[in-house]
PDB file of C-alpha atoms in Angstrom:
ATOM      1  CA  PRO Z  38      13.759   2.717  22.193  1.00  0.00           C
ATOM      2  CA  THR Z  39      13.585   5.217  19.364  1.00  0.00           C
ATOM      3  CA  GLY Z  40      10.115   6.123  18.137  1.00  0.00           C
ATOM      4  CA  VAL Z  41       9.373   5.761  14.448  1.00  0.00           C
ATOM      5  CA  LYS Z  42       7.175   8.372  12.827  1.00  0.00           C
ATOM      6  CA  LEU Z  43       4.356   6.841  10.781  1.00  0.00           C
ATOM      7  CA  LYS Z  44       4.471   7.980   7.177  1.00  0.00           C
ATOM      8  CA  ARG Z  45       1.232   8.763   5.397  1.00  0.00           C
ATOM      9  CA  ALA Z  46       1.225   8.626   1.635  1.00  0.00           C
ATOM     10  CA  LEU Z  47      -0.783  10.390  -0.999  1.00  0.00           C
ATOM     11  CA  SER Z  48      -3.551   8.197  -2.355  1.00  0.00           C
ATOM     12  CA  LEU Z  49      -4.179   7.457  -6.020  1.00  0.00           C
ATOM     13  CA  LYS Z  50      -7.221   9.741  -5.729  1.00  0.00           C
ATOM     14  CA  ASP Z  51      -4.917  12.561  -4.521  1.00  0.00           C
ATOM     15  CA  ILE Z  52      -2.504  12.000  -7.411  1.00  0.00           C
ATOM     16  CA  ARG Z  53      -5.358  12.106  -9.927  1.00  0.00           C
ATOM     17  CA  ALA Z  54      -6.647  15.351  -8.374  1.00  0.00           C
ATOM     18  CA  ILE Z  55      -3.184  16.928  -8.677  1.00  0.00           C
ATOM     19  CA  ALA Z  56      -2.900  15.745 -12.288  1.00  0.00           C
ATOM     20  CA  ALA Z  57      -6.323  17.195 -13.177  1.00  0.00           C
ATOM     21  CA  TYR Z  58      -5.709  20.520 -11.414  1.00  0.00           C
ATOM     22  CA  GLU Z  59      -5.643  23.537 -13.759  1.00  0.00           C
ATOM     23  CA  ALA Z  60      -2.329  25.037 -12.723  1.00  0.00           C
ATOM     24  CA  ASN Z  61      -1.328  28.636 -13.348  1.00  0.00           C
ATOM     25  CA  GLU Z  62       1.302  28.998 -16.091  1.00  0.00           C
ATOM     26  CA  ASP Z  63       2.170  32.602 -15.193  1.00  0.00           C
ATOM     27  CA  ASN Z  64       3.967  31.817 -11.919  1.00  0.00           C
ATOM     28  CA  LYS Z  65       5.642  28.518 -12.907  1.00  0.00           C
ATOM     29  CA  GLU Z  66       2.980  26.555 -11.019  1.00  0.00           C
ATOM     30  CA  ALA Z  67       2.089  24.533 -14.130  1.00  0.00           C
ATOM     31  CA  PHE Z  68       5.738  23.669 -14.826  1.00  0.00           C
ATOM     32  CA  CYS Z  69       6.366  22.687 -11.190  1.00  0.00           C
ATOM     33  CA  ARG Z  70       3.222  20.538 -11.027  1.00  0.00           C
ATOM     34  CA  ASP Z  71       4.141  18.778 -14.285  1.00  0.00           C
ATOM     35  CA  LEU Z  72       7.735  18.243 -13.152  1.00  0.00           C
ATOM     36  CA  TRP Z  73       6.451  16.693  -9.909  1.00  0.00           C
ATOM     37  CA  LEU Z  74       4.082  14.435 -11.887  1.00  0.00           C
ATOM     38  CA  PHE Z  75       6.903  13.496 -14.261  1.00  0.00           C
ATOM     39  CA  CYS Z  76       9.025  12.347 -11.318  1.00  0.00           C
ATOM     40  CA  TYR Z  77       6.089  10.311  -9.991  1.00  0.00           C
ATOM     41  CA  LEU Z  78       5.363   8.735 -13.393  1.00  0.00           C
ATOM     42  CA  CYS Z  79       9.042   7.941 -13.958  1.00  0.00           C
ATOM     43  CA  ASN Z  80       9.442   5.428 -11.120  1.00  0.00           C
ATOM     44  CA  GLY Z  81       9.618   8.086  -8.418  1.00  0.00           C
ATOM     45  CA  MET Z  82      12.626   9.732 -10.023  1.00  0.00           C
ATOM     46  CA  ASN Z  83      14.528  12.139  -7.795  1.00  0.00           C
ATOM     47  CA  LEU Z  84      14.209  15.759  -8.969  1.00  0.00           C
ATOM     48  CA  LYS Z  85      17.996  16.034  -9.180  1.00  0.00           C
ATOM     49  CA  ASP Z  86      18.018  13.159 -11.673  1.00  0.00           C
ATOM     50  CA  ALA Z  87      15.199  14.777 -13.668  1.00  0.00           C
ATOM     51  CA  ALA Z  88      17.213  18.001 -13.848  1.00  0.00           C
ATOM     52  CA  HIS Z  89      20.226  16.099 -15.270  1.00  0.00           C
ATOM     53  CA  LEU Z  90      18.272  14.241 -17.956  1.00  0.00           C
ATOM     54  CA  LYS Z  91      19.412  14.887 -21.521  1.00  0.00           C
ATOM     55  CA  TYR Z  92      17.730  13.994 -24.803  1.00  0.00           C
ATOM     56  CA  LYS Z  93      20.414  11.351 -25.352  1.00  0.00           C
ATOM     57  CA  ASN Z  94      18.870   9.514 -22.369  1.00  0.00           C
ATOM     58  CA  MET Z  95      15.711   9.001 -24.442  1.00  0.00           C
ATOM     59  CA  THR Z  96      15.233   6.128 -26.865  1.00  0.00           C
ATOM     60  CA  GLY Z  97      11.713   6.252 -28.256  1.00  0.00           C
ATOM     61  CA  ASN Z  98       9.372   5.923 -25.287  1.00  0.00           C
ATOM     62  CA  ARG Z  99      12.103   4.848 -22.860  1.00  0.00           C
ATOM     63  CA  LEU Z 100      14.512   6.661 -20.575  1.00  0.00           C
ATOM     64  CA  HIS Z 101      17.904   5.220 -19.642  1.00  0.00           C
ATOM     65  CA  PHE Z 102      19.913   6.986 -16.944  1.00  0.00           C
ATOM     66  CA  VAL Z 103      22.252   6.538 -13.992  1.00  0.00           C
ATOM     67  CA  ARG Z 104      21.208   8.096 -10.673  1.00  0.00           C
ATOM     68  CA  GLU Z 105      23.326  11.111  -9.720  1.00  0.00           C
ATOM     69  CA  LYS Z 106      23.408   9.867  -6.118  1.00  0.00           C
ATOM     70  CA  THR Z 107      25.173   6.637  -7.056  1.00  0.00           C
ATOM     71  CA  LYS Z 108      27.072   7.717 -10.180  1.00  0.00           C
ATOM     72  CA  LEU Z 109      30.408   8.018  -8.366  1.00  0.00           C
ATOM     73  CA  THR Z 110      29.844   5.498  -5.575  1.00  0.00           C
ATOM     74  CA  ASN Z 111      29.201   2.212  -7.388  1.00  0.00           C
ATOM     75  CA  ARG Z 112      32.016   0.097  -8.784  1.00  0.00           C
ATOM     76  CA  THR Z 113      29.812  -0.855 -11.726  1.00  0.00           C
ATOM     77  CA  GLU Z 114      27.453   1.625 -13.371  1.00  0.00           C
ATOM     78  CA  LYS Z 115      23.803   0.776 -12.682  1.00  0.00           C
ATOM     79  CA  LYS Z 116      21.649   2.110 -15.512  1.00  0.00           C
ATOM     80  CA  LEU Z 117      17.910   2.378 -14.896  1.00  0.00           C
ATOM     81  CA  MET Z 118      15.238   2.045 -17.575  1.00  0.00           C
ATOM     82  CA  VAL Z 119      11.950   3.930 -17.290  1.00  0.00           C
ATOM     83  CA  PRO Z 120       9.035   3.290 -19.670  1.00  0.00           C
ATOM     84  CA  LEU Z 121       7.545   6.669 -20.606  1.00  0.00           C
ATOM     85  CA  THR Z 122       3.760   6.872 -20.439  1.00  0.00           C
ATOM     86  CA  GLU Z 123       1.774   9.155 -22.729  1.00  0.00           C
ATOM     87  CA  ARG Z 124       1.420  11.726 -19.928  1.00  0.00           C
ATOM     88  CA  ALA Z 125       5.180  11.710 -19.286  1.00  0.00           C
ATOM     89  CA  LEU Z 126       5.911  12.152 -23.001  1.00  0.00           C
ATOM     90  CA  ASN Z 127       3.412  15.032 -23.155  1.00  0.00           C
ATOM     91  CA  ILE Z 128       5.220  16.747 -20.268  1.00  0.00           C
ATOM     92  CA  ILE Z 129       8.521  16.473 -22.157  1.00  0.00           C
ATOM     93  CA  GLN Z 130       6.864  17.788 -25.310  1.00  0.00           C
ATOM     94  CA  ARG Z 131       5.303  20.679 -23.405  1.00  0.00           C
ATOM     95  CA  TRP Z 132       8.300  21.807 -21.339  1.00  0.00           C
ATOM     96  CA  GLY Z 133      11.321  20.243 -23.036  1.00  0.00           C
ATOM     97  CA  SER Z 134      14.161  22.483 -24.184  1.00  0.00           C
ATOM     98  CA  GLN Z 135      14.319  23.163 -27.904  1.00  0.00           C
ATOM     99  CA  PRO Z 136      15.980  22.238 -30.179  1.00  0.00           C
ATOM    100  CA  ALA Z 137      16.015  18.678 -28.843  1.00  0.00           C
ATOM    101  CA  LYS Z 138      19.734  17.967 -29.319  1.00  0.00           C
ATOM    102  CA  ALA Z 139      21.330  14.868 -27.806  1.00  0.00           C
ATOM    103  CA  GLU Z 140      23.501  16.868 -25.378  1.00  0.00           C
ATOM    104  CA  SER Z 141      20.729  19.305 -24.394  1.00  0.00           C
ATOM    105  CA  PHE Z 142      19.110  19.004 -20.982  1.00  0.00           C
ATOM    106  CA  ILE Z 143      15.474  17.961 -21.383  1.00  0.00           C
ATOM    107  CA  PHE Z 144      14.115  20.391 -18.788  1.00  0.00           C
ATOM    108  CA  PRO Z 145      15.239  24.044 -18.639  1.00  0.00           C
ATOM    109  CA  ILE Z 146      16.813  23.802 -15.184  1.00  0.00           C
ATOM    110  CA  LEU Z 147      20.548  23.356 -15.750  1.00  0.00           C
ATOM    111  CA  ASP Z 148      22.986  24.725 -18.296  1.00  0.00           C
ATOM    112  CA  ALA Z 149      25.990  23.013 -19.863  1.00  0.00           C
ATOM    113  CA  LYS Z 150      28.307  25.735 -18.491  1.00  0.00           C
ATOM    114  CA  ASP Z 151      27.133  25.320 -14.878  1.00  0.00           C
ATOM    115  CA  THR Z 152      29.767  24.666 -12.225  1.00  0.00           C
ATOM    116  CA  PRO Z 153      29.081  22.017  -9.547  1.00  0.00           C
ATOM    117  CA  GLU Z 154      28.136  24.902  -7.217  1.00  0.00           C
ATOM    118  CA  ASP Z 155      25.691  26.264  -9.825  1.00  0.00           C
ATOM    119  CA  VAL Z 156      24.136  22.815 -10.183  1.00  0.00           C
ATOM    120  CA  ARG Z 157      23.628  22.443  -6.419  1.00  0.00           C
ATOM    121  CA  ARG Z 158      22.087  25.908  -6.182  1.00  0.00           C
ATOM    122  CA  LYS Z 159      19.758  25.444  -9.163  1.00  0.00           C
ATOM    123  CA  VAL Z 160      18.568  21.996  -8.074  1.00  0.00           C
ATOM    124  CA  SER Z 161      17.992  23.276  -4.533  1.00  0.00           C
ATOM    125  CA  ASN Z 162      16.023  26.279  -5.847  1.00  0.00           C
ATOM    126  CA  MET Z 163      13.919  24.028  -8.080  1.00  0.00           C
ATOM    127  CA  ASN Z 164      13.227  21.716  -5.152  1.00  0.00           C
ATOM    128  CA  GLY Z 165      11.940  24.722  -3.216  1.00  0.00           C
ATOM    129  CA  LEU Z 166       9.789  25.963  -6.112  1.00  0.00           C
ATOM    130  CA  VAL Z 167       8.243  22.541  -6.722  1.00  0.00           C
ATOM    131  CA  THR Z 168       7.583  22.017  -3.007  1.00  0.00           C
ATOM    132  CA  ASP Z 169       5.907  25.444  -2.668  1.00  0.00           C
ATOM    133  CA  SER Z 170       3.768  24.868  -5.767  1.00  0.00           C
ATOM    134  CA  ILE Z 171       2.651  21.346  -4.891  1.00  0.00           C
ATOM    135  CA  ARG Z 172       1.757  22.403  -1.328  1.00  0.00           C
ATOM    136  CA  ARG Z 173      -0.266  25.319  -2.661  1.00  0.00           C
ATOM    137  CA  ILE Z 174      -2.120  22.965  -4.997  1.00  0.00           C
ATOM    138  CA  ALA Z 175      -2.739  20.484  -2.151  1.00  0.00           C
ATOM    139  CA  LYS Z 176      -4.236  23.307  -0.080  1.00  0.00           C
ATOM    140  CA  VAL Z 177      -6.543  24.435  -2.896  1.00  0.00           C
ATOM    141  CA  LEU Z 178      -7.636  20.826  -3.473  1.00  0.00           C
ATOM    142  CA  ASN Z 179      -8.103  20.379   0.289  1.00  0.00           C
ATOM    143  CA  LEU Z 180      -6.083  17.168   0.320  1.00  0.00           C
ATOM    144  CA  GLU Z 181      -5.791  15.389   3.660  1.00  0.00           C
ATOM    145  CA  ILE Z 182      -1.994  15.380   3.326  1.00  0.00           C
ATOM    146  CA  GLN Z 183      -0.667  18.855   2.579  1.00  0.00           C
ATOM    147  CA  ASN Z 184       2.909  18.627   3.857  1.00  0.00           C
ATOM    148  CA  ILE Z 185       4.077  17.494   0.409  1.00  0.00           C
ATOM    149  CA  THR Z 186       7.596  18.022  -0.901  1.00  0.00           C
ATOM    150  CA  ALA Z 187       9.283  17.639  -4.264  1.00  0.00           C
ATOM    151  CA  ASN Z 188      10.502  14.197  -3.178  1.00  0.00           C
ATOM    152  CA  SER Z 189       7.027  13.063  -2.085  1.00  0.00           C
ATOM    153  CA  ALA Z 190       6.612  11.868  -5.677  1.00  0.00           C
ATOM    154  CA  ARG Z 191       9.157   9.157  -4.876  1.00  0.00           C
ATOM    155  CA  ASP Z 192       7.289   7.988  -1.772  1.00  0.00           C
ATOM    156  CA  ALA Z 193       3.974   8.103  -3.654  1.00  0.00           C
ATOM    157  CA  PHE Z 194       5.317   5.959  -6.502  1.00  0.00           C
ATOM    158  CA  ALA Z 195       6.606   3.317  -4.077  1.00  0.00           C
ATOM    159  CA  THR Z 196       3.489   3.202  -1.905  1.00  0.00           C
ATOM    160  CA  ILE Z 197       0.879   3.289  -4.676  1.00  0.00           C
ATOM    161  CA  SER Z 198       2.808   0.627  -6.594  1.00  0.00           C
ATOM    162  CA  GLU Z 199       2.691  -1.573  -3.477  1.00  0.00           C
ATOM    163  CA  TYR Z 200      -1.053  -0.912  -3.000  1.00  0.00           C
ATOM    164  CA  GLN Z 201      -1.659  -2.071  -6.559  1.00  0.00           C
ATOM    165  CA  GLY Z 202       0.204  -5.329  -6.014  1.00  0.00           C
ATOM    166  CA  ARG Z 203       3.461  -4.554  -7.829  1.00  0.00           C
ATOM    167  CA  PRO Z 204       6.174  -6.933  -6.533  1.00  0.00           C
ATOM    168  CA  LEU Z 205       8.415  -5.289  -3.945  1.00  0.00           C
ATOM    169  CA  SER Z 206      11.488  -6.534  -5.801  1.00  0.00           C
ATOM    170  CA  ASP Z 207      10.344  -4.667  -8.945  1.00  0.00           C
ATOM    171  CA  ILE Z 208       9.580  -1.489  -6.966  1.00  0.00           C
ATOM    172  CA  SER Z 209      13.069  -1.689  -5.448  1.00  0.00           C
ATOM    173  CA  GLN Z 210      14.683  -2.183  -8.864  1.00  0.00           C
ATOM    174  CA  SER Z 211      12.642   0.678 -10.376  1.00  0.00           C
ATOM    175  CA  LEU Z 212      13.753   3.040  -7.605  1.00  0.00           C
ATOM    176  CA  GLY Z 213      17.372   2.025  -8.151  1.00  0.00           C
ATOM    177  CA  HIS Z 214      17.806   0.775  -4.585  1.00  0.00           C
ATOM    178  CA  SER Z 215      20.604  -1.549  -3.539  1.00  0.00           C
ATOM    179  CA  SER Z 216      18.246  -3.778  -1.532  1.00  0.00           C
ATOM    180  CA  ILE Z 217      14.576  -4.298  -0.655  1.00  0.00           C
ATOM    181  CA  SER Z 218      15.252  -3.155   2.925  1.00  0.00           C
ATOM    182  CA  VAL Z 219      16.128   0.311   1.567  1.00  0.00           C
ATOM    183  CA  THR Z 220      12.848   0.381  -0.377  1.00  0.00           C
ATOM    184  CA  GLN Z 221      10.829  -0.451   2.729  1.00  0.00           C
ATOM    185  CA  HIS Z 222      11.869   2.875   4.267  1.00  0.00           C
ATOM    186  CA  TYR Z 223      10.096   4.633   1.383  1.00  0.00           C
ATOM    187  CA  LEU Z 224       6.816   2.823   1.882  1.00  0.00           C
ATOM    188  CA  ALA Z 225       4.244   4.736   3.866  1.00  0.00           C
ATOM    189  CA  SER Z 226       1.757   3.094   6.173  1.00  0.00           C
ATOM    190  CA  PHE Z 227      -1.548   2.029   4.672  1.00  0.00           C
ATOM    191  CA  SER Z 228      -4.404   4.516   5.014  1.00  0.00           C
ATOM    192  CA  ASP Z 229      -7.096   3.878   7.632  1.00  0.00           C
ATOM    193  CA  GLU Z 230      -9.530   3.142   4.806  1.00  0.00           C
ATOM    194  CA  GLU Z 231      -7.221   0.442   3.395  1.00  0.00           C
ATOM    195  CA  LYS Z 232      -6.760  -1.073   6.859  1.00  0.00           C
ATOM    196  CA  TYR Z 233     -10.529  -1.356   7.322  1.00  0.00           C
ATOM    197  CA  LYS Z 234     -10.829  -3.089   3.934  1.00  0.00           C
ATOM    198  CA  TRP Z 235      -8.242  -5.693   4.935  1.00  0.00           C
ATOM    199  CA  GLN Z 236      -9.794  -6.069   8.404  1.00  0.00           C
ATOM    200  CA  GLU Z 237     -13.191  -6.877   6.892  1.00  0.00           C
ATOM    201  CA  LYS Z 238     -11.581  -9.737   4.964  1.00  0.00           C
ATOM    202  CA  LEU Z 239     -10.464 -11.505   8.144  1.00  0.00           C
ATOM    203  CA  LEU Z 240     -13.749 -13.421   8.261  1.00  0.00           C
TER     204      LEU Z 240
END
């Protein structure tokens, strides 16, 4: 039998601490923290998808996009819709490329002239920067879970949504998964504190 490693997720308290943290703007820490939060707030968007977002993907306070991972693999294009919260809109306003032209990338990560190799390199570098920044912040905040990555925002969105009672089918749809079984791999185990709460309700 193959052992399965238990996943531990960031709590809502952890997310709020990261959001309230006064990040340093001089070393890109503030940008990386906000980009990580943006991915979390936008249905656990993958950082690669965030890098490819253009202003034409925005309609008022909504985002419409097709995941880069599935863009060339699905027979029919599956477009996702993300409602933009005030915090997400503020992040776009703060870091978005200007002027905000339809064909301009929202975040200053990619360039229209980039080759596929350039795109891979830039997205990989940004993943590394975001991971380093978010881990540094977690250490300063003394969070229980410090082995955070850029893609932890995706796990956090799925798990916290489940904790708050969001239907699994809606979480799966929001993540752009092909089935609920795929979504279940993203869900971390409940914290010990949550388990005790449920245990107390047995009688």
